[in-house]
PDB file of C-alpha atoms in Angstrom:
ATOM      1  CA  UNK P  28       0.000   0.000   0.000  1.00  0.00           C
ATOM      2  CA  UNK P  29       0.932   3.461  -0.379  1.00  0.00           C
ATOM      3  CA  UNK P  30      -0.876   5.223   1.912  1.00  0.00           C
ATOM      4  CA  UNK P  31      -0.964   4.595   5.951  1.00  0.00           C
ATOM      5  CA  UNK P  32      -2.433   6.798   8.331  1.00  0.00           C
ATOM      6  CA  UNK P  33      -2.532  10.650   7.245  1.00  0.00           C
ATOM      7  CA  UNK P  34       0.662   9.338   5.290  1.00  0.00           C
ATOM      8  CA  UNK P  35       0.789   8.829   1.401  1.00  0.00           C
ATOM      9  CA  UNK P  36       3.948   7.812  -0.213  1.00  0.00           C
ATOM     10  CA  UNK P  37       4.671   9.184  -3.905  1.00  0.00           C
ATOM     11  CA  UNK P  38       8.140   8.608  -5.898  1.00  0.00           C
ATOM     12  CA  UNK P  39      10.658   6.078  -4.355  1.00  0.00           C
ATOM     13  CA  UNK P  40       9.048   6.544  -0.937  1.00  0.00           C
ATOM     14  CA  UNK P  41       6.368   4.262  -2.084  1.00  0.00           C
ATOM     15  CA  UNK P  42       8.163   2.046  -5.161  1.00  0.00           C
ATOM     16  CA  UNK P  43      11.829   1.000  -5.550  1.00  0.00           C
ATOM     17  CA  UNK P  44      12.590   0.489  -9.414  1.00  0.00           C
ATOM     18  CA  UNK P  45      15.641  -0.284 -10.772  1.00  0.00           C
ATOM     19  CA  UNK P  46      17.035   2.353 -13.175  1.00  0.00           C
ATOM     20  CA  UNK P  47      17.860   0.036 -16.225  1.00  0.00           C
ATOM     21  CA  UNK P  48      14.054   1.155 -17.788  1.00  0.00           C
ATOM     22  CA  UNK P  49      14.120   5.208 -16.931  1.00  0.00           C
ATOM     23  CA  UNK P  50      11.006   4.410 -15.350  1.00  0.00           C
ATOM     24  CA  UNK P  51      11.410   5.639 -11.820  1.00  0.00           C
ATOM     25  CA  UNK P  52      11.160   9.036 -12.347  1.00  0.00           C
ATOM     26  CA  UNK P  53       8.031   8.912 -14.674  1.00  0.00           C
ATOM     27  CA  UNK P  54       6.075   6.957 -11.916  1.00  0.00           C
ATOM     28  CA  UNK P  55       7.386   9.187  -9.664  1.00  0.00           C
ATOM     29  CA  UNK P  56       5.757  12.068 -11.626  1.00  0.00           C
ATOM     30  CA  UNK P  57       2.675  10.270 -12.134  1.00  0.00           C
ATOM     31  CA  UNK P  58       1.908   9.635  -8.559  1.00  0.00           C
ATOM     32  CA  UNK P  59       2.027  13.234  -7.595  1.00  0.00           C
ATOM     33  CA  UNK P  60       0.405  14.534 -10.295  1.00  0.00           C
ATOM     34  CA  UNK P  61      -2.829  11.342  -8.901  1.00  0.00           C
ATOM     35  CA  UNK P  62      -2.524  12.482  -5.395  1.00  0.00           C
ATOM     36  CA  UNK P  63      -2.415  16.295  -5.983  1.00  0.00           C
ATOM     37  CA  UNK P  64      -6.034  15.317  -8.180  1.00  0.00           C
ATOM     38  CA  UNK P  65      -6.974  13.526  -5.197  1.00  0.00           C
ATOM     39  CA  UNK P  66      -6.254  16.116  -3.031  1.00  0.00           C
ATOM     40  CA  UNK P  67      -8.256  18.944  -4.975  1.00  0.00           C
ATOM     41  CA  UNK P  68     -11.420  17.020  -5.116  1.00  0.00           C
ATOM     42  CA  UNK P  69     -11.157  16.103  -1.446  1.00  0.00           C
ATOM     43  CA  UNK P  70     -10.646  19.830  -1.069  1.00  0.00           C
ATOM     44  CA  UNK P  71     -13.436  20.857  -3.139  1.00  0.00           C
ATOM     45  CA  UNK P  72     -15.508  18.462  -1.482  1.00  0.00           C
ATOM     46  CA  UNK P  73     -14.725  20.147   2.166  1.00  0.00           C
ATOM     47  CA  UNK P  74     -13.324  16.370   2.792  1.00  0.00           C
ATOM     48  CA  UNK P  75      -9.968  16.299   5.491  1.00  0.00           C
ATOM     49  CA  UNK P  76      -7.399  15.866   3.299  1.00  0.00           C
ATOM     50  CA  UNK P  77      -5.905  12.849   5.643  1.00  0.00           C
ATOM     51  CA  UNK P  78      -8.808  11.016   6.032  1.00  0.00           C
ATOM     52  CA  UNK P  79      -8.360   7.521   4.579  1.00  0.00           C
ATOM     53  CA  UNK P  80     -11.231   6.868   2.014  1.00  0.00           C
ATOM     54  CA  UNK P  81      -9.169  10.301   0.353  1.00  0.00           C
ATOM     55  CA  UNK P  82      -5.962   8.534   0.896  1.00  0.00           C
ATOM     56  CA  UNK P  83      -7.364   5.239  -0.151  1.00  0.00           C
ATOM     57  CA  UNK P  84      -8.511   6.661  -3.535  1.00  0.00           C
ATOM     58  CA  UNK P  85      -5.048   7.857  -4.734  1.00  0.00           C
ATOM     59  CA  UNK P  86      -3.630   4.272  -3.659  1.00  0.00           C
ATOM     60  CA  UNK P  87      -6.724   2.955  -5.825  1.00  0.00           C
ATOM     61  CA  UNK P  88      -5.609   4.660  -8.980  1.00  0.00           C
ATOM     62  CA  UNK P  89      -1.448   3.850  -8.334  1.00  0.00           C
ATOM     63  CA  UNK P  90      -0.750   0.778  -6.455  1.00  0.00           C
ATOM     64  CA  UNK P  91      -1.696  -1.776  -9.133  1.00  0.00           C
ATOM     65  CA  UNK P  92       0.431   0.389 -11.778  1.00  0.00           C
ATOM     66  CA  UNK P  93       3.247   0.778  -9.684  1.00  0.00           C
ATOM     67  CA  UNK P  94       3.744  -2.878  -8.628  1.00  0.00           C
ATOM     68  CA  UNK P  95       3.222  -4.081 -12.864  1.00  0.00           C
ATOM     69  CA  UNK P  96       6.007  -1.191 -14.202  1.00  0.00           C
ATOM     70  CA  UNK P  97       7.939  -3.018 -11.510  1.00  0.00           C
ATOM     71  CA  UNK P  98       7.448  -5.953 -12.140  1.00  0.00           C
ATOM     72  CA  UNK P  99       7.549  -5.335 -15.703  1.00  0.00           C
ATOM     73  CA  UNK P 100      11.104  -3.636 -15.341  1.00  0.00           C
ATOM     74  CA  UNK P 101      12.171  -6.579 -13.232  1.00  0.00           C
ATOM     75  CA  UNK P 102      11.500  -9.297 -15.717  1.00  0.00           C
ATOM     76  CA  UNK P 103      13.447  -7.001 -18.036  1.00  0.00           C
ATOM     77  CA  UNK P 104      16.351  -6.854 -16.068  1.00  0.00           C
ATOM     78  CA  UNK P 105      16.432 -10.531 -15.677  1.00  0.00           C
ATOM     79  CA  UNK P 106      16.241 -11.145 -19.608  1.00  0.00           C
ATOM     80  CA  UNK P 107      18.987  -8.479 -20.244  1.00  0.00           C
ATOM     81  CA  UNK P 108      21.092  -9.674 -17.644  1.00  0.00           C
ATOM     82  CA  UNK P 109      21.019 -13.222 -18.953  1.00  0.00           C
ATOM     83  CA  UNK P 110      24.312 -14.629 -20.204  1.00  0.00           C
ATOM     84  CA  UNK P 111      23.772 -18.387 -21.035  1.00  0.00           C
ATOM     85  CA  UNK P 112      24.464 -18.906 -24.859  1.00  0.00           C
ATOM     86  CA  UNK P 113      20.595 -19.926 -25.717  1.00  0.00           C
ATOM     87  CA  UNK P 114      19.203 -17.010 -23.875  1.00  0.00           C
ATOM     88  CA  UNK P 115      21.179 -14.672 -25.109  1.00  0.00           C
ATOM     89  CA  UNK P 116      20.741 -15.966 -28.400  1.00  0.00           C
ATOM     90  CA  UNK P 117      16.774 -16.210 -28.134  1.00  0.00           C
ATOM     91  CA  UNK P 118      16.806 -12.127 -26.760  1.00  0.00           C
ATOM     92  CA  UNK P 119      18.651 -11.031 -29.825  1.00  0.00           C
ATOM     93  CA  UNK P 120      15.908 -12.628 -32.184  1.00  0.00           C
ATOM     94  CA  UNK P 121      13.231 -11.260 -30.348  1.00  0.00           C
ATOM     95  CA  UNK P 122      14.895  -7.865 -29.838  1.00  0.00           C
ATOM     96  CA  UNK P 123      16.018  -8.190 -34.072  1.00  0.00           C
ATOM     97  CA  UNK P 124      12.233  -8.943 -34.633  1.00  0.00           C
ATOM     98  CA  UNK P 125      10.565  -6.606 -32.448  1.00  0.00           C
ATOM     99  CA  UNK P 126      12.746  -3.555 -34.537  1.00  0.00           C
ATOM    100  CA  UNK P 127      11.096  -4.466 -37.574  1.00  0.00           C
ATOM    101  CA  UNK P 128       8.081  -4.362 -36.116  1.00  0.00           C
ATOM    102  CA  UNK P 129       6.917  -0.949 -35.908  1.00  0.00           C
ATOM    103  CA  UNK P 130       3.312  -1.218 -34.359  1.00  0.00           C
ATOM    104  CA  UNK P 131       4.492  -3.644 -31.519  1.00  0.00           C
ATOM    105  CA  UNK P 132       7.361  -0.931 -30.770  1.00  0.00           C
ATOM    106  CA  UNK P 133       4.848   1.870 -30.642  1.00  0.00           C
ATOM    107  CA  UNK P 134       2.596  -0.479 -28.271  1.00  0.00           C
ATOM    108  CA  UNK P 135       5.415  -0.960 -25.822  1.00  0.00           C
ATOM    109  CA  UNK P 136       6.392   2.438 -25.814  1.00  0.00           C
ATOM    110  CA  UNK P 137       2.893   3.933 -25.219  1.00  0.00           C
ATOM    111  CA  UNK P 138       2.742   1.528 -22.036  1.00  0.00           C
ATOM    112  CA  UNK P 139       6.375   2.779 -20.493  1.00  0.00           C
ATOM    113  CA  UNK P 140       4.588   5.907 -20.733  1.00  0.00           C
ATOM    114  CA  UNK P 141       0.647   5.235 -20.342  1.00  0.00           C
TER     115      UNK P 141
END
């Protein structure tokens, strides 16, 4: 969870992602910019900011994301940092086949950054 008591945790407070994607810093940004939302609408609303169903909603909308970038980046980092001969060998052909493929490259690339 991100959130505890009057406590929500945005950036690497709340997720620790390796660097190898550049990925830290965008969920980073994206959690703020869900919890200051959160926060105006609870504001709006006359709701204390603290309170845990306000807290509760910005964990709704970042948890789940959070934990499948990193898990996402992790599985990355374990193909990459494969060095047995077949493995190697099977992540060049997918990496050679996945630059010819334009729409799959535009697919991943809109998730990284969804």
């Amino acid at each position: 969870s991100l959130v505890a008591e009057r406590v929500a945790l945005v950036g690497d407070s709340g997720h620790v992602m390796h660097p190898l994607a550049g990925q830290g810093l965008n969920m980073g940004l994206e959690d703020v910019q869900s919890l200051v939302s959160v926060l105006e609408q609870a504001a709006q609303a006359g709701q204390d900011l603290g309170a845990p169903q306000v807290l509760n909603s910005y964990n709704k909308q970042r948890y789940a994301r959070n934990l499948a970038m990193q898990g996402v980046v992790d599985k990355i980092w374990h193909v990459f940092g494969a060095r047995a001969a077949p493995l190697v060998a099977m992540r060049s052909l997918a990496m050679s086949g996945l630059d010819g493929f334009e729409a799959a490259k535009k697919m991943l690339l809109k998730g990284m950054m969804a």
